């Protein structure tokens, strides 16, 4: 369990919020560094907060999870089927965030 | 899982996941069921679909496309047209960005093959005052029943030798806006005037209400001008629940049923229907993703520096946060809304109808309401040209909004013209009454 993982992170915000949050880039091919324990979504969100979010992380995150109203798909399936925050990421996984929020 | 075959793709009800195929069936069926249950859209009727490029209205257009391409027995039988109101001016888009959004939207509209109308929010400045009055209904109580209309339509189709393969809407001659030249933005002066109206509003809440009002009036006016009897708005269940609580907070408790229900008949000749109000935002987002429904993203309505968020935004945050803790929150709010009656919104006469929202006034016998501190306007009353003179023309909620709009000369001309007419009329009636009481 000590290989770096390559994960595709894709954010889709209807009201153009992704530009604000992720510096104008919607699709990120990210390489997660080796770490002793396996990567899960919980860790990925922390990593995104530290490495991808430019400003106002509260628009994307709340506590250790995503903000209410943001949907998460892992490999094109509802994360509720995959254990949500506890899902163990694998190489070449595809993680998609879709915002259903209107306001800021 | 329903079919026991496909791979689970999403959860709508806990412990009952859908595969893509079953989800699609479920989604498409729900639209037909919604229209079938309510029976207000007649066969052969022209229906204007309001599209914003957002997820819910885009999914709505796809449902109509699906419905029109089905086999004859299950096919939708109305004639659709599309309308898009371009709002770049108040979304702080540059002319280049507006052109870009328009081009994206036009590609999306054209791909449907339906006739469509592109409108700019600036055009609200040219709306006629009559949009603030209900139009005469075409089919009153004496008109044909839904069943009669369906039967005669089917008979008509048989006579026409309809093979069941042609799609209505594609063959209609009403394609005035079918293939316009490259879209033109309104002149800079018009954009400035519109912005002046929005910038004069002192709160984000009033600005949201103003935008919603102008957009609705533009859509209904287009429907009226082009002979559409119905307008379909794509508000989702999530949106309806948020609107219920928002409008309650705005003092529109009496009007919740018309503001959020399946049918909204306040405009008389043009009925607004909300066929997406059974779908959650999650269902819509997954449907669009799985079945590649295109959407167009636009920035939010502008806000001023250091301004408090609008009630609309606060309610959205509150409700979605609560939903996270208590997953039945939104459906409970939605179901509560189902029990409300549209009766309180009905107006018997012009003097009983709110100038802005066209609902029956809820301020009768509440003269003391006018003295409430929140309703007193700062400017001195100066005859008919004062803001205070408009207050009796408005319902409780619109009084609050109106107070937060700018001075009279920043109001859209049609609102001012209709307001002035009603104020003069009330004055004349008052004078007559005075004369009569003097004479007797
Ligand atoms: Zn299935
Ligand atoms: Zn009103």
Short mmCIF file of C-alpha atoms and ligand atoms in Angstrom, two decimals:
data_model
loop_
_atom_site.label_atom_id
_atom_site.label_comp_id
_atom_site.label_asym_id
_atom_site.label_seq_id
_atom_site.Cartn_x
_atom_site.Cartn_y
_atom_site.Cartn_z
CA UNK A 1 0.00 0.00 0.00
CA UNK A 2 2.77 2.46 -0.67
CA UNK A 3 2.28 3.49 -4.28
CA UNK A 4 1.10 6.97 -5.18
CA UNK A 5 -2.48 7.02 -6.47
CA UNK A 6 -3.61 8.85 -9.56
CA UNK A 7 -7.19 10.05 -9.13
CA UNK A 8 -9.39 12.20 -11.37
CA UNK A 9 -11.27 14.84 -9.40
CA UNK A 10 -14.02 16.65 -11.31
CA UNK A 11 -16.14 19.44 -9.87
CA UNK A 12 -19.35 20.59 -11.49
CA UNK A 13 -20.96 23.71 -10.13
CA UNK A 14 -24.00 25.05 -11.90
CA UNK A 15 -23.72 28.62 -10.67
CA UNK A 16 -20.13 28.98 -11.74
CA UNK A 17 -18.81 28.46 -8.21
CA UNK A 18 -16.18 25.96 -9.28
CA UNK A 19 -14.17 28.72 -10.89
CA UNK A 20 -14.03 30.58 -7.62
CA UNK A 21 -13.21 27.49 -5.60
CA UNK A 22 -10.80 25.63 -7.79
CA UNK A 23 -9.04 28.47 -9.57
CA UNK A 24 -11.02 28.14 -12.78
CA UNK A 25 -10.20 24.48 -13.34
CA UNK A 26 -12.97 21.92 -13.22
CA UNK A 27 -11.05 18.73 -13.94
CA UNK A 28 -8.02 17.79 -11.90
CA UNK A 29 -5.87 14.75 -12.48
CA UNK A 30 -4.27 14.53 -9.06
CA UNK A 31 -1.51 12.31 -7.79
CA UNK A 32 -1.91 11.44 -4.14
CA UNK A 33 1.39 10.77 -2.36
CA UNK A 34 2.25 7.49 -0.61
CA UNK A 35 1.06 7.26 2.95
CA UNK A 36 1.03 4.44 5.50
CA UNK A 37 -2.76 4.03 5.63
CA UNK A 38 -4.85 3.68 2.42
CA UNK A 39 -6.44 6.80 0.94
CA UNK A 40 -10.14 7.21 1.55
CA UNK A 41 -12.58 10.00 0.60
CA UNK A 42 -12.15 11.58 4.04
CA UNK A 43 -8.43 11.99 3.39
CA UNK A 44 -9.02 13.07 -0.17
CA UNK A 45 -11.26 15.93 1.01
CA UNK A 46 -8.53 17.05 3.43
CA UNK A 47 -6.00 16.87 0.62
CA UNK A 48 -8.29 18.88 -1.69
CA UNK A 49 -8.73 21.51 0.99
CA UNK A 50 -4.97 21.89 1.36
CA UNK A 51 -3.99 21.62 -2.29
CA UNK A 52 -6.82 22.58 -4.61
CA UNK A 53 -9.15 25.01 -2.86
CA UNK A 54 -8.10 28.57 -3.36
CA UNK A 55 -10.50 30.49 -1.16
CA UNK A 56 -13.63 30.10 0.95
CA UNK A 57 -13.39 26.33 1.56
CA UNK A 58 -16.70 26.62 3.46
CA UNK A 59 -18.44 26.79 0.08
CA UNK A 60 -17.27 23.24 -0.58
CA UNK A 61 -16.66 21.59 2.78
CA UNK A 62 -18.47 21.36 6.06
CA UNK A 63 -16.74 19.57 8.93
CA UNK A 64 -14.89 16.61 7.47
CA UNK A 65 -17.43 16.10 4.66
CA UNK A 66 -18.78 18.05 1.69
CA UNK A 67 -21.27 20.82 2.24
CA UNK A 68 -24.96 19.82 2.15
CA UNK A 69 -26.30 20.09 -1.39
CA UNK A 70 -23.11 18.79 -3.00
CA UNK A 71 -23.43 15.31 -4.49
CA UNK A 72 -20.51 12.91 -4.75
CA UNK A 73 -20.13 10.25 -7.44
CA UNK A 74 -17.37 7.66 -7.33
CA UNK A 75 -16.77 6.04 -10.70
CA UNK A 76 -20.18 7.29 -11.88
CA UNK A 77 -22.09 5.83 -8.93
CA UNK A 78 -23.67 7.45 -5.86
CA UNK A 79 -21.15 7.51 -3.01
CA UNK A 80 -23.95 6.42 -0.67
CA UNK A 81 -23.50 2.98 -2.25
CA UNK A 82 -19.75 3.03 -1.66
CA UNK A 83 -19.39 3.85 2.01
CA UNK A 84 -19.19 7.63 1.55
CA UNK A 85 -16.21 9.04 3.50
CA UNK A 86 -14.85 5.56 4.22
CA UNK A 87 -14.54 4.49 0.58
CA UNK A 88 -10.99 3.32 -0.11
CA UNK A 89 -9.63 4.99 -3.20
CA UNK A 90 -7.98 2.93 -5.92
CA UNK A 91 -5.66 3.96 -8.69
CA UNK A 92 -7.49 5.62 -11.62
CA UNK A 93 -10.66 6.24 -9.61
CA UNK A 94 -12.93 8.99 -10.81
CA UNK A 95 -14.44 11.27 -8.18
CA UNK A 96 -17.08 13.77 -9.25
CA UNK A 97 -18.65 16.55 -7.20
CA UNK A 98 -21.93 18.04 -8.41
CA UNK A 99 -23.37 21.07 -6.66
CA UNK A 100 -27.15 21.40 -6.52
CA UNK A 101 -26.91 24.75 -4.72
CA UNK A 102 -28.36 27.95 -6.09
CA UNK A 103 -27.03 30.65 -3.82
CA UNK A 104 -23.47 31.28 -2.67
CA UNK B 1 -32.74 -3.71 -6.53
CA UNK B 2 -35.82 -3.52 -8.72
CA UNK B 3 -34.72 -5.59 -11.71
CA UNK B 4 -32.12 -7.76 -9.97
CA UNK B 5 -29.82 -7.38 -12.98
CA UNK B 6 -28.20 -3.98 -13.41
CA UNK B 7 -25.44 -2.53 -11.28
CA UNK B 8 -26.58 -0.30 -8.44
CA UNK B 9 -25.97 3.33 -9.42
CA UNK B 10 -27.79 5.52 -6.94
CA UNK B 11 -29.88 5.62 -3.80
CA UNK B 12 -33.20 7.49 -3.77
CA UNK B 13 -34.89 5.58 -0.98
CA UNK B 14 -32.64 3.99 1.64
CA UNK B 15 -32.12 0.25 1.08
CA UNK B 16 -33.62 0.39 -2.43
CA UNK B 17 -30.93 1.35 -4.93
CA UNK B 18 -31.60 1.87 -8.63
CA UNK B 19 -29.58 0.69 -11.58
CA UNK B 20 -29.36 3.16 -14.47
CA UNK B 21 -32.04 1.44 -16.51
CA UNK B 22 -34.58 1.29 -13.69
CA UNK B 23 -33.80 4.86 -12.68
CA UNK B 24 -34.50 6.06 -16.18
CA UNK B 25 -37.85 4.24 -16.24
CA UNK B 26 -38.75 5.71 -12.87
CA UNK B 27 -37.78 9.22 -13.90
CA UNK B 28 -39.59 9.23 -17.25
CA UNK B 29 -42.69 7.62 -15.76
CA UNK B 30 -42.91 10.27 -13.05
CA UNK B 31 -43.25 13.06 -15.61
CA UNK B 32 -46.10 11.36 -17.45
CA UNK B 33 -47.76 10.49 -14.15
CA UNK B 34 -47.55 14.11 -13.00
CA UNK B 35 -49.23 15.39 -16.16
CA UNK B 36 -51.71 12.51 -16.19
CA UNK B 37 -52.74 13.09 -12.61
CA UNK B 38 -53.33 16.81 -13.02
CA UNK B 39 -54.96 16.77 -16.46
CA UNK B 40 -54.59 20.43 -17.23
CA UNK B 41 -52.58 20.22 -20.44
CA UNK B 42 -54.89 19.57 -23.34
CA UNK B 43 -53.92 17.68 -26.48
CA UNK B 44 -52.86 19.96 -29.30
CA UNK B 45 -52.31 22.84 -26.91
CA UNK B 46 -49.25 25.07 -27.24
CA UNK B 47 -47.03 24.88 -24.16
CA UNK B 48 -44.08 27.19 -23.51
CA UNK B 49 -41.21 25.56 -21.59
CA UNK B 50 -39.18 28.06 -19.58
CA UNK B 51 -35.52 27.02 -19.75
CA UNK B 52 -32.69 28.59 -17.78
CA UNK B 53 -29.90 26.25 -18.81
CA UNK B 54 -30.01 24.91 -15.24
CA UNK B 55 -30.39 21.25 -14.29
CA UNK B 56 -34.14 21.09 -13.58
CA UNK B 57 -35.44 22.90 -16.66
CA UNK B 58 -32.95 21.05 -18.89
CA UNK B 59 -34.22 17.73 -17.51
CA UNK B 60 -37.77 18.98 -18.11
CA UNK B 61 -37.06 19.63 -21.80
CA UNK B 62 -35.61 16.12 -22.08
CA UNK B 63 -38.80 14.66 -20.55
CA UNK B 64 -40.90 16.45 -23.15
CA UNK B 65 -38.62 15.15 -25.91
CA UNK B 66 -38.92 11.64 -24.48
CA UNK B 67 -42.69 12.01 -24.21
CA UNK B 68 -43.10 13.19 -27.79
CA UNK B 69 -41.03 10.37 -29.26
CA UNK B 70 -42.90 7.54 -27.60
CA UNK B 71 -45.32 5.24 -29.39
CA UNK B 72 -48.70 6.83 -30.12
CA UNK B 73 -50.62 5.43 -27.15
CA UNK B 74 -48.20 6.81 -24.59
CA UNK B 75 -47.18 9.93 -26.42
CA UNK B 76 -47.54 13.44 -25.03
CA UNK B 77 -49.86 15.36 -27.27
CA UNK B 78 -49.13 19.02 -26.71
CA UNK B 79 -47.06 21.34 -28.90
CA UNK B 80 -43.94 22.61 -27.13
CA UNK B 81 -41.98 25.83 -27.59
CA UNK B 82 -39.01 27.04 -25.56
CA UNK B 83 -38.16 30.37 -23.97
CA UNK B 84 -34.85 31.47 -22.50
CA UNK B 85 -34.50 34.74 -20.60
CA UNK B 86 -30.92 35.94 -20.80
CA UNK B 87 -29.95 37.67 -17.55
CA UNK B 88 -26.25 38.39 -18.01
CA UNK B 89 -26.73 42.09 -17.22
CA UNK B 90 -27.58 41.40 -13.57
CA UNK B 91 -25.17 38.49 -13.31
CA UNK B 92 -22.20 40.75 -13.91
CA UNK B 93 -21.27 39.15 -17.21
CA UNK B 94 -19.28 41.16 -19.74
CA UNK B 95 -20.81 41.55 -23.21
CA UNK B 96 -18.39 38.86 -24.43
CA UNK B 97 -19.44 36.47 -21.68
CA UNK B 98 -23.09 37.16 -22.41
CA UNK B 99 -22.59 36.40 -26.10
CA UNK B 100 -20.84 33.19 -25.14
CA UNK B 101 -23.64 32.06 -22.80
CA UNK B 102 -26.21 32.94 -25.46
CA UNK B 103 -24.37 30.92 -28.07
CA UNK B 104 -24.22 27.91 -25.72
CA UNK B 105 -27.90 28.25 -24.92
CA UNK B 106 -28.84 28.61 -28.55
CA UNK B 107 -27.00 25.43 -29.46
CA UNK B 108 -28.90 23.66 -26.72
CA UNK B 109 -32.27 25.08 -27.80
CA UNK B 110 -31.69 24.41 -31.48
CA UNK B 111 -30.80 20.79 -30.80
CA UNK B 112 -34.34 20.14 -29.55
CA UNK B 113 -35.94 21.02 -32.89
CA UNK B 114 -38.65 22.96 -31.02
CA UNK B 115 -39.42 26.60 -31.84
CA UNK B 116 -37.75 28.89 -29.33
CA UNK B 117 -37.69 32.47 -28.11
CA UNK B 118 -34.60 34.26 -26.79
CA UNK B 119 -35.42 37.19 -24.53
CA UNK B 120 -33.12 39.58 -22.69
CA UNK B 121 -33.98 40.75 -19.20
CA UNK B 122 -33.63 44.33 -20.50
CA UNK B 123 -36.83 43.75 -22.48
CA UNK B 124 -38.74 43.90 -19.19
CA UNK B 125 -38.35 47.68 -19.46
CA UNK B 126 -40.70 47.56 -22.47
CA UNK B 127 -43.35 45.30 -20.95
CA UNK B 128 -46.92 46.63 -21.27
CA UNK B 129 -48.74 47.58 -18.03
CA UNK B 130 -51.37 44.97 -18.93
CA UNK B 131 -49.02 42.22 -17.78
CA UNK B 132 -50.04 43.27 -14.25
CA UNK B 133 -53.63 42.34 -15.04
CA UNK B 134 -54.92 38.80 -15.58
CA UNK B 135 -55.84 38.04 -19.19
CA UNK B 136 -59.24 36.68 -20.16
CA UNK B 137 -59.35 32.91 -19.89
CA UNK B 138 -60.07 31.13 -23.17
CA UNK B 139 -61.73 28.01 -21.83
CA UNK B 140 -63.89 28.86 -18.89
CA UNK B 141 -66.32 26.51 -17.15
CA UNK B 142 -68.21 26.28 -20.45
CA UNK B 143 -65.12 25.07 -22.36
CA UNK B 144 -64.56 21.41 -23.21
CA UNK B 145 -63.59 19.04 -20.43
CA UNK B 146 -60.21 17.36 -20.47
CA UNK B 147 -61.75 14.09 -21.62
CA UNK B 148 -63.71 15.74 -24.42
CA UNK B 149 -60.58 17.51 -25.59
CA UNK B 150 -58.61 14.24 -25.62
CA UNK B 151 -61.35 12.39 -27.51
CA UNK B 152 -61.75 15.05 -30.18
CA UNK B 153 -58.00 15.27 -30.60
CA UNK B 154 -57.67 11.54 -31.14
CA UNK B 155 -60.53 11.61 -33.63
CA UNK B 156 -58.90 14.50 -35.46
CA UNK B 157 -55.65 12.55 -35.66
CA UNK B 158 -57.41 9.51 -37.10
CA UNK B 159 -59.01 11.66 -39.75
CA UNK B 160 -55.67 13.17 -40.59
CA UNK B 161 -54.30 9.65 -41.09
CA UNK B 162 -51.72 10.10 -38.43
CA UNK B 163 -49.33 7.18 -38.62
CA UNK B 164 -48.12 7.65 -35.09
CA UNK B 165 -44.59 8.45 -36.10
CA UNK B 166 -44.69 12.19 -36.67
CA UNK B 167 -43.69 14.31 -33.75
CA UNK B 168 -45.92 17.29 -33.09
CA UNK B 169 -43.96 20.46 -32.63
CA UNK B 170 -41.60 19.74 -35.49
CA UNK B 171 -44.22 20.39 -38.09
CA UNK B 172 -45.87 23.47 -36.61
CA UNK B 173 -45.60 26.67 -38.61
CA UNK B 174 -45.10 28.79 -35.50
CA UNK B 175 -41.37 29.01 -35.85
CA UNK B 176 -40.98 32.76 -35.99
CA UNK B 177 -37.97 32.44 -33.74
CA UNK B 178 -36.89 29.14 -35.25
CA UNK B 179 -33.58 30.17 -36.68
CA UNK B 180 -32.76 33.77 -35.88
CA UNK B 181 -29.58 35.46 -36.94
CA UNK B 182 -26.75 35.51 -34.41
CA UNK B 183 -28.27 36.88 -31.20
CA UNK B 184 -27.84 40.58 -30.52
CA UNK B 185 -27.37 42.03 -27.07
CA UNK B 186 -29.52 44.99 -26.04
CA UNK B 187 -27.99 48.47 -26.28
CA UNK B 188 -25.72 49.70 -23.49
CA UNK B 189 -28.27 52.37 -22.46
CA UNK B 190 -30.93 49.73 -21.83
CA UNK B 191 -28.52 47.60 -19.84
CA UNK B 192 -27.61 50.65 -17.76
CA UNK B 193 -31.24 51.42 -17.08
CA UNK B 194 -31.92 47.86 -15.98
CA UNK B 195 -28.87 47.88 -13.73
CA UNK B 196 -30.01 51.14 -12.19
CA UNK B 197 -33.23 49.39 -11.14
CA UNK B 198 -31.33 46.51 -9.56
CA UNK B 199 -28.66 48.66 -7.93
CA UNK B 200 -31.30 50.87 -6.35
CA UNK B 201 -32.68 47.87 -4.46
CA UNK B 202 -31.26 48.08 -0.95
CA UNK B 203 -31.25 44.36 -0.06
CA UNK B 204 -30.23 41.13 -1.78
CA UNK B 205 -33.68 39.77 -0.91
CA UNK B 206 -35.52 42.54 -2.79
CA UNK B 207 -33.19 42.05 -5.77
CA UNK B 208 -33.99 38.32 -5.90
CA UNK B 209 -37.71 39.10 -5.80
CA UNK B 210 -37.34 41.75 -8.49
CA UNK B 211 -35.49 39.35 -10.79
CA UNK B 212 -38.10 36.64 -10.30
CA UNK B 213 -40.90 39.10 -11.03
CA UNK B 214 -39.36 40.53 -14.22
CA UNK B 215 -38.49 37.06 -15.52
CA UNK B 216 -41.98 35.70 -14.86
CA UNK B 217 -43.63 38.69 -16.50
CA UNK B 218 -41.42 38.38 -19.59
CA UNK B 219 -42.24 34.68 -19.92
CA UNK B 220 -45.99 35.15 -19.43
CA UNK B 221 -46.06 38.09 -21.86
CA UNK B 222 -44.27 36.02 -24.51
CA UNK B 223 -46.76 33.19 -23.94
CA UNK B 224 -49.64 35.66 -24.30
CA UNK B 225 -48.24 37.25 -27.48
CA UNK B 226 -47.48 33.93 -29.13
CA UNK B 227 -50.65 32.09 -28.21
CA UNK B 228 -49.29 29.65 -25.62
CA UNK B 229 -51.99 28.67 -23.12
CA UNK B 230 -49.57 27.07 -20.66
CA UNK B 231 -46.08 27.78 -19.36
CA UNK B 232 -44.02 25.00 -17.79
CA UNK B 233 -41.51 26.01 -15.13
CA UNK B 234 -38.84 23.55 -14.05
CA UNK B 235 -38.83 23.95 -10.27
CA UNK B 236 -37.66 20.79 -8.48
CA UNK B 237 -39.02 19.40 -5.22
CA UNK B 238 -35.95 20.76 -3.44
CA UNK B 239 -36.53 24.19 -5.00
CA UNK B 240 -40.25 24.09 -4.10
CA UNK B 241 -39.43 23.27 -0.47
CA UNK B 242 -36.91 26.13 -0.33
CA UNK B 243 -39.42 28.49 -1.95
CA UNK B 244 -42.12 27.46 0.53
CA UNK B 245 -40.00 28.41 3.51
CA UNK B 246 -38.58 31.50 1.78
CA UNK B 247 -42.01 32.81 0.90
CA UNK B 248 -43.28 32.07 4.38
CA UNK B 249 -40.41 34.19 5.71
CA UNK B 250 -41.26 36.91 3.21
CA UNK B 251 -44.82 37.12 4.51
CA UNK B 252 -46.38 35.28 1.57
CA UNK B 253 -48.00 32.58 3.70
CA UNK B 254 -51.41 33.18 2.12
CA UNK B 255 -50.04 32.58 -1.39
CA UNK B 256 -47.90 29.47 -0.92
CA UNK B 257 -50.25 27.26 -2.93
CA UNK B 258 -50.12 29.42 -6.08
CA UNK B 259 -46.43 30.30 -5.65
CA UNK B 260 -45.36 26.65 -5.45
CA UNK B 261 -48.26 24.40 -6.51
CA UNK B 262 -48.64 22.42 -9.72
CA UNK B 263 -50.91 25.05 -11.25
CA UNK B 264 -50.74 28.82 -10.93
CA UNK B 265 -53.68 30.63 -12.53
CA UNK B 266 -53.10 34.18 -11.37
CA UNK B 267 -52.40 35.37 -14.93
CA UNK B 268 -55.77 34.18 -16.22
CA UNK B 269 -55.27 33.33 -19.89
CA UNK B 270 -51.80 31.82 -19.33
CA UNK B 271 -51.54 29.05 -16.76
CA UNK B 272 -48.18 28.33 -15.16
CA UNK B 273 -47.53 24.66 -14.34
CA UNK B 274 -44.64 23.08 -12.45
CA UNK B 275 -44.24 19.50 -13.69
CA UNK B 276 -40.78 18.99 -12.09
CA UNK B 277 -41.93 19.57 -8.53
CA UNK B 278 -41.89 15.84 -7.74
CA UNK B 279 -38.18 15.42 -8.50
CA UNK B 280 -35.47 16.09 -5.95
CA UNK B 281 -32.37 18.05 -6.98
CA UNK B 282 -30.41 14.82 -6.49
CA UNK B 283 -32.61 12.84 -8.89
CA UNK B 284 -32.26 15.58 -11.49
CA UNK B 285 -28.48 15.86 -11.10
CA UNK B 286 -28.03 12.09 -11.51
CA UNK B 287 -30.44 11.91 -14.44
CA UNK B 288 -28.60 14.69 -16.26
CA UNK B 289 -25.25 13.06 -15.56
CA UNK B 290 -26.26 9.54 -16.55
CA UNK B 291 -28.15 10.52 -19.67
CA UNK B 292 -25.94 13.39 -20.84
CA UNK B 293 -28.50 16.16 -20.57
CA UNK B 294 -26.64 19.36 -21.48
CA UNK B 295 -26.80 22.34 -19.12
CA UNK B 296 -25.34 25.84 -19.26
CA UNK B 297 -23.78 27.40 -16.20
CA UNK B 298 -24.22 31.08 -15.35
CA UNK B 299 -22.94 33.21 -12.45
CA UNK B 300 -25.35 34.17 -9.63
CA UNK B 301 -27.25 37.44 -9.34
CA UNK B 302 -24.82 40.17 -8.26
CA UNK B 303 -24.61 41.24 -4.62
CA UNK B 304 -23.16 44.35 -3.10
CA UNK B 305 -20.06 44.46 -0.96
CA UNK B 306 -20.60 43.49 2.68
CA UNK B 307 -24.29 42.92 2.05
CA UNK B 308 -26.29 40.44 4.12
CA UNK B 309 -27.17 37.28 2.17
CA UNK B 310 -30.73 37.13 0.83
CA UNK B 311 -33.46 35.27 2.71
CA UNK B 312 -33.49 32.94 -0.30
CA UNK B 313 -29.85 32.00 0.30
CA UNK B 314 -30.26 31.68 4.05
CA UNK B 315 -33.27 29.39 3.73
CA UNK B 316 -31.45 27.22 1.20
CA UNK B 317 -28.49 26.80 3.55
CA UNK B 318 -30.74 26.17 6.53
CA UNK B 319 -32.95 23.61 4.81
CA UNK B 320 -30.15 21.65 3.14
CA UNK B 321 -28.22 21.62 6.42
CA UNK B 322 -31.24 20.29 8.27
CA UNK B 323 -31.80 17.71 5.53
CA UNK B 324 -28.31 16.36 6.20
CA UNK B 325 -29.25 15.70 9.86
CA UNK B 326 -32.86 14.72 9.23
CA UNK B 327 -33.19 13.19 5.76
CA UNK B 328 -36.97 13.63 5.64
CA UNK B 329 -36.86 17.41 6.14
CA UNK B 330 -37.34 18.48 2.54
CA UNK B 331 -40.03 15.93 1.73
CA UNK B 332 -41.90 16.91 4.92
CA UNK B 333 -41.85 20.59 3.97
CA UNK B 334 -42.95 19.65 0.46
CA UNK B 335 -45.84 17.52 1.69
CA UNK B 336 -46.99 20.25 4.05
CA UNK B 337 -47.23 22.49 1.02
CA UNK B 338 -49.52 19.98 -0.68
CA UNK B 339 -52.24 20.66 1.88
CA UNK B 340 -52.49 24.37 1.15
CA UNK B 341 -55.39 25.95 -0.70
CA UNK B 342 -55.05 28.41 -3.60
CA UNK B 343 -58.23 30.21 -2.48
CA UNK B 344 -56.63 33.04 -0.45
CA UNK B 345 -54.65 34.12 -3.51
CA UNK B 346 -57.78 34.70 -5.62
CA UNK B 347 -58.66 38.31 -6.27
CA UNK B 348 -62.26 39.33 -6.97
CA UNK B 349 -61.55 42.72 -8.56
CA UNK B 350 -58.71 44.98 -9.57
CA UNK B 351 -58.81 46.92 -6.31
CA UNK B 352 -58.45 43.61 -4.50
CA UNK B 353 -55.42 42.47 -6.54
CA UNK B 354 -51.77 43.12 -5.63
CA UNK B 355 -50.06 45.32 -8.23
CA UNK B 356 -46.87 43.26 -8.24
CA UNK B 357 -47.77 39.63 -7.57
CA UNK B 358 -51.41 39.63 -8.81
CA UNK B 359 -52.63 37.80 -5.71
CA UNK B 360 -55.69 38.83 -3.71
CA UNK B 361 -54.77 41.45 -1.11
CA UNK B 362 -54.31 40.06 2.37
CA UNK B 363 -54.31 43.47 4.01
CA UNK B 364 -58.05 44.09 4.35
CA UNK B 365 -59.23 45.21 7.75
CA UNK B 366 -55.63 45.52 8.78
CA UNK B 367 -55.20 49.24 8.46
CA UNK B 368 -52.98 49.23 11.52
CA UNK B 369 -50.54 47.20 9.43
CA UNK B 370 -49.75 50.36 7.50
CA UNK B 371 -48.48 51.87 10.71
CA UNK B 372 -46.06 49.07 11.37
CA UNK B 373 -42.55 50.54 11.60
CA UNK B 374 -41.23 48.28 8.86
CA UNK B 375 -43.79 49.63 6.44
CA UNK B 376 -43.37 53.33 6.95
CA UNK B 377 -41.49 54.92 4.10
CA UNK B 378 -38.95 57.59 4.82
CA UNK B 379 -39.79 59.98 2.02
CA UNK B 380 -42.52 62.56 2.55
CA UNK B 381 -45.83 61.83 0.85
CA UNK B 382 -46.24 64.11 -2.16
CA UNK B 383 -49.44 63.23 -3.97
CA UNK B 384 -49.66 60.41 -6.45
CA UNK B 385 -45.94 60.51 -7.24
CA UNK B 386 -44.84 59.24 -3.86
CA UNK B 387 -43.88 55.71 -3.04
CA UNK B 388 -46.32 55.79 -0.14
CA UNK B 389 -49.24 56.10 -2.58
CA UNK B 390 -48.40 52.62 -3.91
CA UNK B 391 -48.68 50.90 -0.55
CA UNK B 392 -52.47 50.33 -0.64
CA UNK B 393 -52.05 48.61 -4.02
CA UNK B 394 -49.77 45.95 -2.57
CA UNK B 395 -50.10 42.80 -0.49
CA UNK B 396 -48.27 42.59 2.82
CA UNK B 397 -45.22 40.84 1.38
CA UNK B 398 -44.90 43.06 -1.69
CA UNK B 399 -45.07 46.08 0.62
CA UNK B 400 -41.94 44.82 2.34
CA UNK B 401 -40.19 44.21 -0.98
CA UNK B 402 -41.41 47.50 -2.44
CA UNK B 403 -39.94 49.40 0.48
CA UNK B 404 -36.55 47.88 -0.31
CA UNK B 405 -36.75 48.76 -3.98
CA UNK B 406 -35.36 52.12 -5.08
CA UNK B 407 -37.15 55.43 -5.68
CA UNK B 408 -40.05 55.51 -8.15
CA UNK B 409 -37.94 56.62 -11.09
CA UNK B 410 -35.88 53.43 -10.81
CA UNK B 411 -38.92 51.14 -11.04
CA UNK B 412 -39.60 49.36 -14.34
CA UNK B 413 -41.82 51.68 -16.46
CA UNK B 414 -44.69 49.18 -16.74
CA UNK B 415 -44.98 48.90 -12.95
CA UNK B 416 -45.05 52.66 -12.60
CA UNK B 417 -47.56 53.17 -15.39
CA UNK B 418 -49.98 50.59 -14.00
CA UNK B 419 -49.46 51.86 -10.45
CA UNK B 420 -50.23 55.45 -11.50
CA UNK B 421 -53.36 54.35 -13.31
CA UNK B 422 -54.66 52.50 -10.26
CA UNK B 423 -53.81 55.35 -7.91
CA UNK B 424 -55.70 57.82 -10.12
CA UNK B 425 -58.61 55.46 -10.38
CA UNK B 426 -58.79 55.03 -6.61
CA UNK B 427 -58.67 58.80 -6.22
CA UNK B 428 -61.52 59.28 -8.68
CA UNK B 429 -63.61 56.68 -6.90
CA UNK B 430 -62.86 58.37 -3.60
CA UNK B 431 -63.89 61.76 -5.00
CA UNK B 432 -67.11 60.30 -6.35
CA UNK B 433 -67.92 58.78 -3.00
CA UNK B 434 -67.24 62.07 -1.27
CA UNK B 435 -69.47 63.91 -3.73
CA UNK B 436 -72.26 61.43 -3.28
CA UNK B 437 -72.11 61.65 0.48
CA UNK B 438 -72.08 65.46 0.26
CA UNK B 439 -75.14 65.45 -1.98
CA UNK B 440 -77.16 63.18 0.27
ZN1 LIG C 1 -32.56 -2.22 -12.42
ZN1 LIG C 2 -48.08 41.04 -3.76
#
